[in-house]
Tab-separated table of C-alpha atoms in Angstrom:
chain	number	residue	atom	x	y	z
A	1	UNK	CA	60.077	47.839	8.888
A	2	UNK	CA	56.906	48.925	10.670
A	3	UNK	CA	55.266	46.376	12.946
A	4	UNK	CA	52.132	44.788	11.668
A	5	UNK	CA	48.904	46.034	13.090
A	6	UNK	CA	46.360	43.792	14.796
A	7	UNK	CA	45.038	41.215	12.384
A	8	UNK	CA	47.665	42.101	9.789
A	9	UNK	CA	48.879	38.549	9.386
A	10	UNK	CA	45.374	37.214	9.180
A	11	UNK	CA	44.439	39.840	6.599
A	12	UNK	CA	47.070	38.476	4.235
A	13	UNK	CA	46.260	34.871	4.863
A	14	UNK	CA	45.149	33.225	1.654
A	15	UNK	CA	42.501	30.567	1.387
A	16	UNK	CA	44.114	27.127	1.165
A	17	UNK	CA	43.457	25.185	-2.015
A	18	UNK	CA	40.597	22.699	-1.862
A	19	UNK	CA	41.322	19.081	-1.147
A	20	UNK	CA	41.609	17.224	-4.438
A	21	UNK	CA	39.947	14.204	-2.887
A	22	UNK	CA	37.020	16.175	-1.525
A	23	UNK	CA	33.556	15.324	-2.798
A	24	UNK	CA	32.333	18.121	-5.125
A	25	UNK	CA	28.898	17.941	-3.518
A	26	UNK	CA	30.350	18.972	-0.149
A	27	UNK	CA	33.106	21.295	-1.344
A	28	UNK	CA	32.660	24.933	-0.278
A	29	UNK	CA	31.990	27.494	-2.953
A	30	UNK	CA	35.086	29.615	-3.465
A	31	UNK	CA	34.189	33.293	-3.331
A	32	UNK	CA	37.121	34.078	-5.596
A	33	UNK	CA	36.106	31.527	-8.208
A	34	UNK	CA	36.208	32.783	-11.771
A	35	UNK	CA	32.797	31.273	-12.424
A	36	UNK	CA	30.195	33.946	-11.809
A	37	UNK	CA	26.748	32.578	-12.702
A	38	UNK	CA	24.275	34.932	-14.221
A	39	UNK	CA	22.521	35.878	-17.448
A	40	UNK	CA	24.716	35.031	-20.423
A	41	UNK	CA	25.916	37.834	-22.665
A	42	UNK	CA	23.854	38.576	-25.759
A	43	UNK	CA	27.025	38.052	-27.794
A	44	UNK	CA	26.883	34.366	-26.958
A	45	UNK	CA	23.607	34.077	-28.846
A	46	UNK	CA	24.422	36.248	-31.864
A	47	UNK	CA	25.750	33.395	-34.052
A	48	UNK	CA	22.703	31.259	-33.263
A	49	UNK	CA	20.358	34.176	-33.938
A	50	UNK	CA	22.051	34.887	-37.241
A	51	UNK	CA	22.438	31.367	-38.608
A	52	UNK	CA	19.569	29.738	-36.762
A	53	UNK	CA	16.904	32.405	-37.221
A	54	UNK	CA	17.770	35.261	-39.590
A	55	UNK	CA	19.290	33.086	-42.306
A	56	UNK	CA	16.330	30.657	-42.525
A	57	UNK	CA	13.923	33.581	-42.764
A	58	UNK	CA	15.857	35.083	-45.636
A	59	UNK	CA	16.151	31.673	-47.249
A	60	UNK	CA	12.373	31.226	-47.189
A	61	UNK	CA	11.702	34.400	-49.173
A	62	UNK	CA	14.381	33.507	-51.706
A	63	UNK	CA	13.342	29.878	-52.108
A	64	UNK	CA	9.599	30.617	-52.198
A	65	UNK	CA	9.920	32.129	-55.654
A	66	UNK	CA	11.293	28.878	-57.045
A	67	UNK	CA	8.989	26.284	-55.436
A	68	UNK	CA	5.276	25.705	-55.737
A	69	UNK	CA	4.206	25.520	-52.080
A	70	UNK	CA	4.892	27.167	-48.744
A	71	UNK	CA	5.596	23.743	-47.300
A	72	UNK	CA	8.537	23.121	-49.615
A	73	UNK	CA	9.973	26.568	-48.918
A	74	UNK	CA	9.636	26.093	-45.157
A	75	UNK	CA	11.411	22.747	-45.293
A	76	UNK	CA	14.310	24.172	-47.289
A	77	UNK	CA	14.552	27.155	-44.930
A	78	UNK	CA	14.489	24.844	-41.910
A	79	UNK	CA	17.422	22.920	-43.318
A	80	UNK	CA	19.624	25.971	-42.678
A	81	UNK	CA	18.892	25.784	-38.953
A	82	UNK	CA	19.568	22.056	-38.937
A	83	UNK	CA	22.825	22.530	-40.837
A	84	UNK	CA	23.989	25.164	-38.352
A	85	UNK	CA	23.241	22.883	-35.399
A	86	UNK	CA	25.073	19.959	-36.995
A	87	UNK	CA	28.092	22.113	-37.804
A	88	UNK	CA	28.218	23.351	-34.213
A	89	UNK	CA	27.850	19.793	-32.951
A	90	UNK	CA	30.849	18.679	-35.010
A	91	UNK	CA	32.954	21.645	-33.922
A	92	UNK	CA	32.075	21.401	-30.226
A	93	UNK	CA	31.576	17.623	-30.203
A	94	UNK	CA	28.299	18.032	-28.375
A	95	UNK	CA	24.704	19.070	-29.029
A	96	UNK	CA	23.046	21.326	-26.466
A	97	UNK	CA	19.490	20.971	-25.259
A	98	UNK	CA	18.276	23.834	-27.469
A	99	UNK	CA	19.829	22.222	-30.537
A	100	UNK	CA	18.186	18.920	-29.725
A	101	UNK	CA	14.805	20.644	-29.388
A	102	UNK	CA	15.222	22.349	-32.774
A	103	UNK	CA	16.265	19.116	-34.474
A	104	UNK	CA	13.395	17.138	-32.963
A	105	UNK	CA	10.940	19.906	-33.809
A	106	UNK	CA	12.089	20.018	-37.419
A	107	UNK	CA	11.871	16.250	-37.882
A	108	UNK	CA	8.473	16.019	-36.192
A	109	UNK	CA	7.213	18.998	-38.186
A	110	UNK	CA	8.297	17.554	-41.527
A	111	UNK	CA	6.874	14.112	-40.762
A	112	UNK	CA	3.574	15.505	-39.478
A	113	UNK	CA	3.254	17.876	-42.426
A	114	UNK	CA	3.866	15.001	-44.835
A	115	UNK	CA	1.279	12.800	-43.134
A	116	UNK	CA	-1.248	15.643	-43.370
A	117	UNK	CA	-0.682	16.033	-47.084
A	118	UNK	CA	1.823	18.886	-47.016
A	119	UNK	CA	0.268	21.029	-44.298
A	120	UNK	CA	2.313	24.238	-43.940
A	121	UNK	CA	0.763	25.258	-40.602
A	122	UNK	CA	2.573	22.473	-38.747
A	123	UNK	CA	5.922	23.703	-40.036
A	124	UNK	CA	5.152	27.310	-39.158
A	125	UNK	CA	4.304	26.545	-35.539
A	126	UNK	CA	6.811	23.778	-34.742
A	127	UNK	CA	9.003	26.121	-32.663
A	128	UNK	CA	6.028	27.727	-30.976
A	129	UNK	CA	4.634	24.330	-30.051
A	130	UNK	CA	7.781	23.366	-28.149
A	131	UNK	CA	7.868	26.790	-26.506
A	132	UNK	CA	4.288	26.247	-25.361
A	133	UNK	CA	5.166	22.852	-23.908
A	134	UNK	CA	8.123	24.249	-21.989
A	135	UNK	CA	6.090	27.184	-20.670
A	136	UNK	CA	3.416	24.808	-19.382
A	137	UNK	CA	6.111	22.556	-17.886
A	138	UNK	CA	7.607	25.522	-16.013
A	139	UNK	CA	4.291	26.047	-14.254
A	140	UNK	CA	3.145	22.456	-13.744
A	141	UNK	CA	6.448	21.190	-12.342
A	142	UNK	CA	6.175	23.733	-9.536
A	143	UNK	CA	3.477	21.476	-8.112
A	144	UNK	CA	4.743	18.074	-9.211
A	145	UNK	CA	8.491	18.297	-8.545
A	146	UNK	CA	10.722	19.747	-5.873
A	147	UNK	CA	12.737	21.510	-8.566
A	148	UNK	CA	10.806	22.988	-11.509
A	149	UNK	CA	11.761	22.398	-15.126
A	150	UNK	CA	12.980	25.986	-15.296
A	151	UNK	CA	15.633	25.195	-12.699
A	152	UNK	CA	17.109	22.300	-14.677
A	153	UNK	CA	17.346	24.280	-17.908
A	154	UNK	CA	18.891	27.172	-15.977
A	155	UNK	CA	21.417	24.875	-14.361
A	156	UNK	CA	22.384	23.371	-17.686
A	157	UNK	CA	22.877	26.743	-19.347
A	158	UNK	CA	24.730	28.244	-16.367
A	159	UNK	CA	26.807	25.331	-15.095
A	160	UNK	CA	26.965	22.945	-18.034
A	161	UNK	CA	28.199	19.510	-17.006
A	162	UNK	CA	30.886	20.676	-14.570
A	163	UNK	CA	30.259	18.590	-11.417
A	164	UNK	CA	31.433	21.302	-9.016
A	165	UNK	CA	29.304	24.011	-10.618
A	166	UNK	CA	26.306	21.704	-10.840
A	167	UNK	CA	26.665	20.782	-7.172
A	168	UNK	CA	26.947	24.446	-6.182
A	169	UNK	CA	23.884	25.262	-8.291
A	170	UNK	CA	21.926	22.482	-6.568
A	171	UNK	CA	22.823	23.793	-3.118
A	172	UNK	CA	21.720	27.282	-4.071
A	173	UNK	CA	18.226	26.015	-4.811
A	174	UNK	CA	17.945	24.544	-1.322
A	175	UNK	CA	18.202	27.864	0.538
A	176	UNK	CA	14.943	29.837	1.043
A	177	UNK	CA	15.974	32.771	-1.149
A	178	UNK	CA	17.055	30.485	-3.958
A	179	UNK	CA	13.900	28.382	-3.824
A	180	UNK	CA	11.650	31.437	-3.776
A	181	UNK	CA	13.548	33.040	-6.648
A	182	UNK	CA	13.342	30.011	-8.899
A	183	UNK	CA	9.649	29.573	-8.174
A	184	UNK	CA	8.938	33.209	-8.984
A	185	UNK	CA	10.951	33.142	-12.200
A	186	UNK	CA	9.365	29.823	-13.169
A	187	UNK	CA	5.891	31.354	-12.973
A	188	UNK	CA	6.846	34.532	-14.820
A	189	UNK	CA	8.753	32.757	-17.589
A	190	UNK	CA	6.125	30.022	-17.832
A	191	UNK	CA	3.255	32.476	-18.282
A	192	UNK	CA	5.299	34.637	-20.622
A	193	UNK	CA	6.278	31.726	-22.855
A	194	UNK	CA	2.707	30.422	-22.974
A	195	UNK	CA	1.487	33.854	-24.095
A	196	UNK	CA	4.256	34.146	-26.680
A	197	UNK	CA	3.634	30.682	-28.104
A	198	UNK	CA	-0.157	31.045	-28.082
A	199	UNK	CA	0.016	34.307	-29.997
A	200	UNK	CA	2.229	32.745	-32.656
A	201	UNK	CA	0.037	29.657	-32.940
A	202	UNK	CA	-2.962	31.916	-33.509
A	203	UNK	CA	-1.267	34.258	-35.984
A	204	UNK	CA	0.122	31.309	-37.956
A	205	UNK	CA	-3.449	30.373	-38.764
A	206	UNK	CA	-4.644	33.904	-39.542
A	207	UNK	CA	-1.721	35.376	-41.493
A	208	UNK	CA	-0.185	34.349	-44.826
A	209	UNK	CA	3.053	32.407	-44.390
A	210	UNK	CA	5.335	35.213	-45.576
A	211	UNK	CA	3.691	37.777	-43.297
A	212	UNK	CA	3.778	35.431	-40.337
A	213	UNK	CA	7.475	34.659	-40.799
A	214	UNK	CA	8.236	38.378	-40.958
A	215	UNK	CA	6.176	39.226	-37.854
A	216	UNK	CA	7.003	36.201	-35.693
A	217	UNK	CA	10.576	37.235	-34.724
A	218	UNK	CA	9.307	40.585	-33.406
A	219	UNK	CA	6.760	38.833	-31.193
A	220	UNK	CA	9.365	36.474	-29.827
A	221	UNK	CA	11.921	39.241	-29.357
A	222	UNK	CA	9.445	41.478	-27.513
A	223	UNK	CA	8.302	38.784	-25.104
A	224	UNK	CA	11.737	37.312	-24.428
A	225	UNK	CA	13.195	40.812	-24.060
A	226	UNK	CA	10.489	41.653	-21.539
A	227	UNK	CA	11.205	38.483	-19.582
A	228	UNK	CA	14.912	39.293	-19.481
A	229	UNK	CA	14.115	42.837	-18.328
A	230	UNK	CA	11.892	41.523	-15.544
A	231	UNK	CA	14.582	39.084	-14.482
A	232	UNK	CA	17.187	41.851	-14.339
A	233	UNK	CA	14.961	44.204	-12.318
A	234	UNK	CA	13.725	41.469	-10.006
A	235	UNK	CA	17.161	40.125	-9.217
A	236	UNK	CA	18.494	43.621	-8.631
A	237	UNK	CA	15.741	44.346	-6.107
A	238	UNK	CA	16.412	41.082	-4.317
A	239	UNK	CA	20.129	41.953	-4.131
A	240	UNK	CA	21.224	39.061	-6.305
A	241	UNK	CA	23.822	41.098	-8.110
A	242	UNK	CA	25.155	42.549	-4.864
A	243	UNK	CA	26.600	39.113	-4.171
A	244	UNK	CA	29.608	39.020	-6.432
A	245	UNK	CA	30.271	35.468	-5.314
A	246	UNK	CA	27.926	32.562	-4.550
A	247	UNK	CA	28.296	33.433	-0.834
A	248	UNK	CA	25.880	36.085	0.317
A	249	UNK	CA	27.607	39.039	2.041
A	250	UNK	CA	25.162	38.901	4.932
A	251	UNK	CA	25.837	35.277	5.715
A	252	UNK	CA	28.939	36.123	7.720
A	253	UNK	CA	30.696	32.918	6.673
A	254	UNK	CA	30.996	30.414	3.896
A	255	UNK	CA	27.750	28.749	4.897
A	256	UNK	CA	25.745	28.076	1.741
A	257	UNK	CA	22.649	29.021	3.715
A	258	UNK	CA	23.242	32.597	2.621
A	259	UNK	CA	23.955	31.727	-0.966
A	260	UNK	CA	22.522	33.694	-3.835
A	261	UNK	CA	21.167	31.638	-6.731
A	262	UNK	CA	22.482	32.236	-10.234
A	263	UNK	CA	20.171	33.629	-12.792
A	264	UNK	CA	19.241	31.500	-15.758
A	265	UNK	CA	18.730	32.485	-19.348
A	266	UNK	CA	15.493	31.480	-21.108
A	267	UNK	CA	14.965	28.197	-23.060
C-alpha cells in the first residue's frame, strides 16, 4: 500500500452530521445538501397552466354559445380554475398562496360583478387586478420594509415551510449580494408586472370579451417570459449559478457572508 500524501487523510474526511438539537436558524448550510434553490422547472407549472388557464379559456368559448351573457360564460369558465385548485388542495392537503389569490379573486370578481348588475369587465380583469397589486407591492415595500414582498413570495416558492430552508433563505438576504439582488429583482419584476397588468386592464375595456380572452395569455406569457429571461441573464452575470451550493466559492469557508441568494419564480 502506498503511503498517503500530505493532506490525504483530511481530503477524505467527511463532514460530520449536524447536531439534531441545533437551532435551524444557526445551523450551517450544507454545501452537499440536495436542496438547490433556483428557478423552478417549467414542468412544475404545466398542470396549472393546462387546467388553470387553457381549460377555462376553452370552456368560455364553448359555454358562450349556450348562455346569454359574457358574464355567465366567464363565471362558468372560472369555475374550472376553482375546481382545479380545490382538487389540488384535497390531494396535497394544502392550498398555496397562488391558489388562494385565484380563489379570492374569483369570489371577489363574482360578487362585484353581481353588485354592478352583471358587469363582465370585473370578471375579465380580476387576475390582472391582483397582478397589479402585487407589482405595486414589490416596489413600495422596498421603501417600507426591510424585506420586500418579492422576497417573501420567493422564499415561499423556493423553501416552502421547511424551517431549515426558510432560515437559510433568510440569512441569504442579509448578505450584501443577496440584499442587492432581491432589491434589483423586486424593481424589475414590480415594473414588469405593473406594465403587464395595466395593458390587460386597458385591453379588457377596448376589446370584445372573446378577443380579449384569446389575446390576454400571449401578453402575460410575453411579459413573464421576458422577466424570467432577465432573471436568468442577470443571475448568470452576477455568478449566482456558479455557486452550486448556498456557500459562495470565494468565501473561503462556510461563513454565510459569502452566500448566494436563491432565485425566485414570479407570483
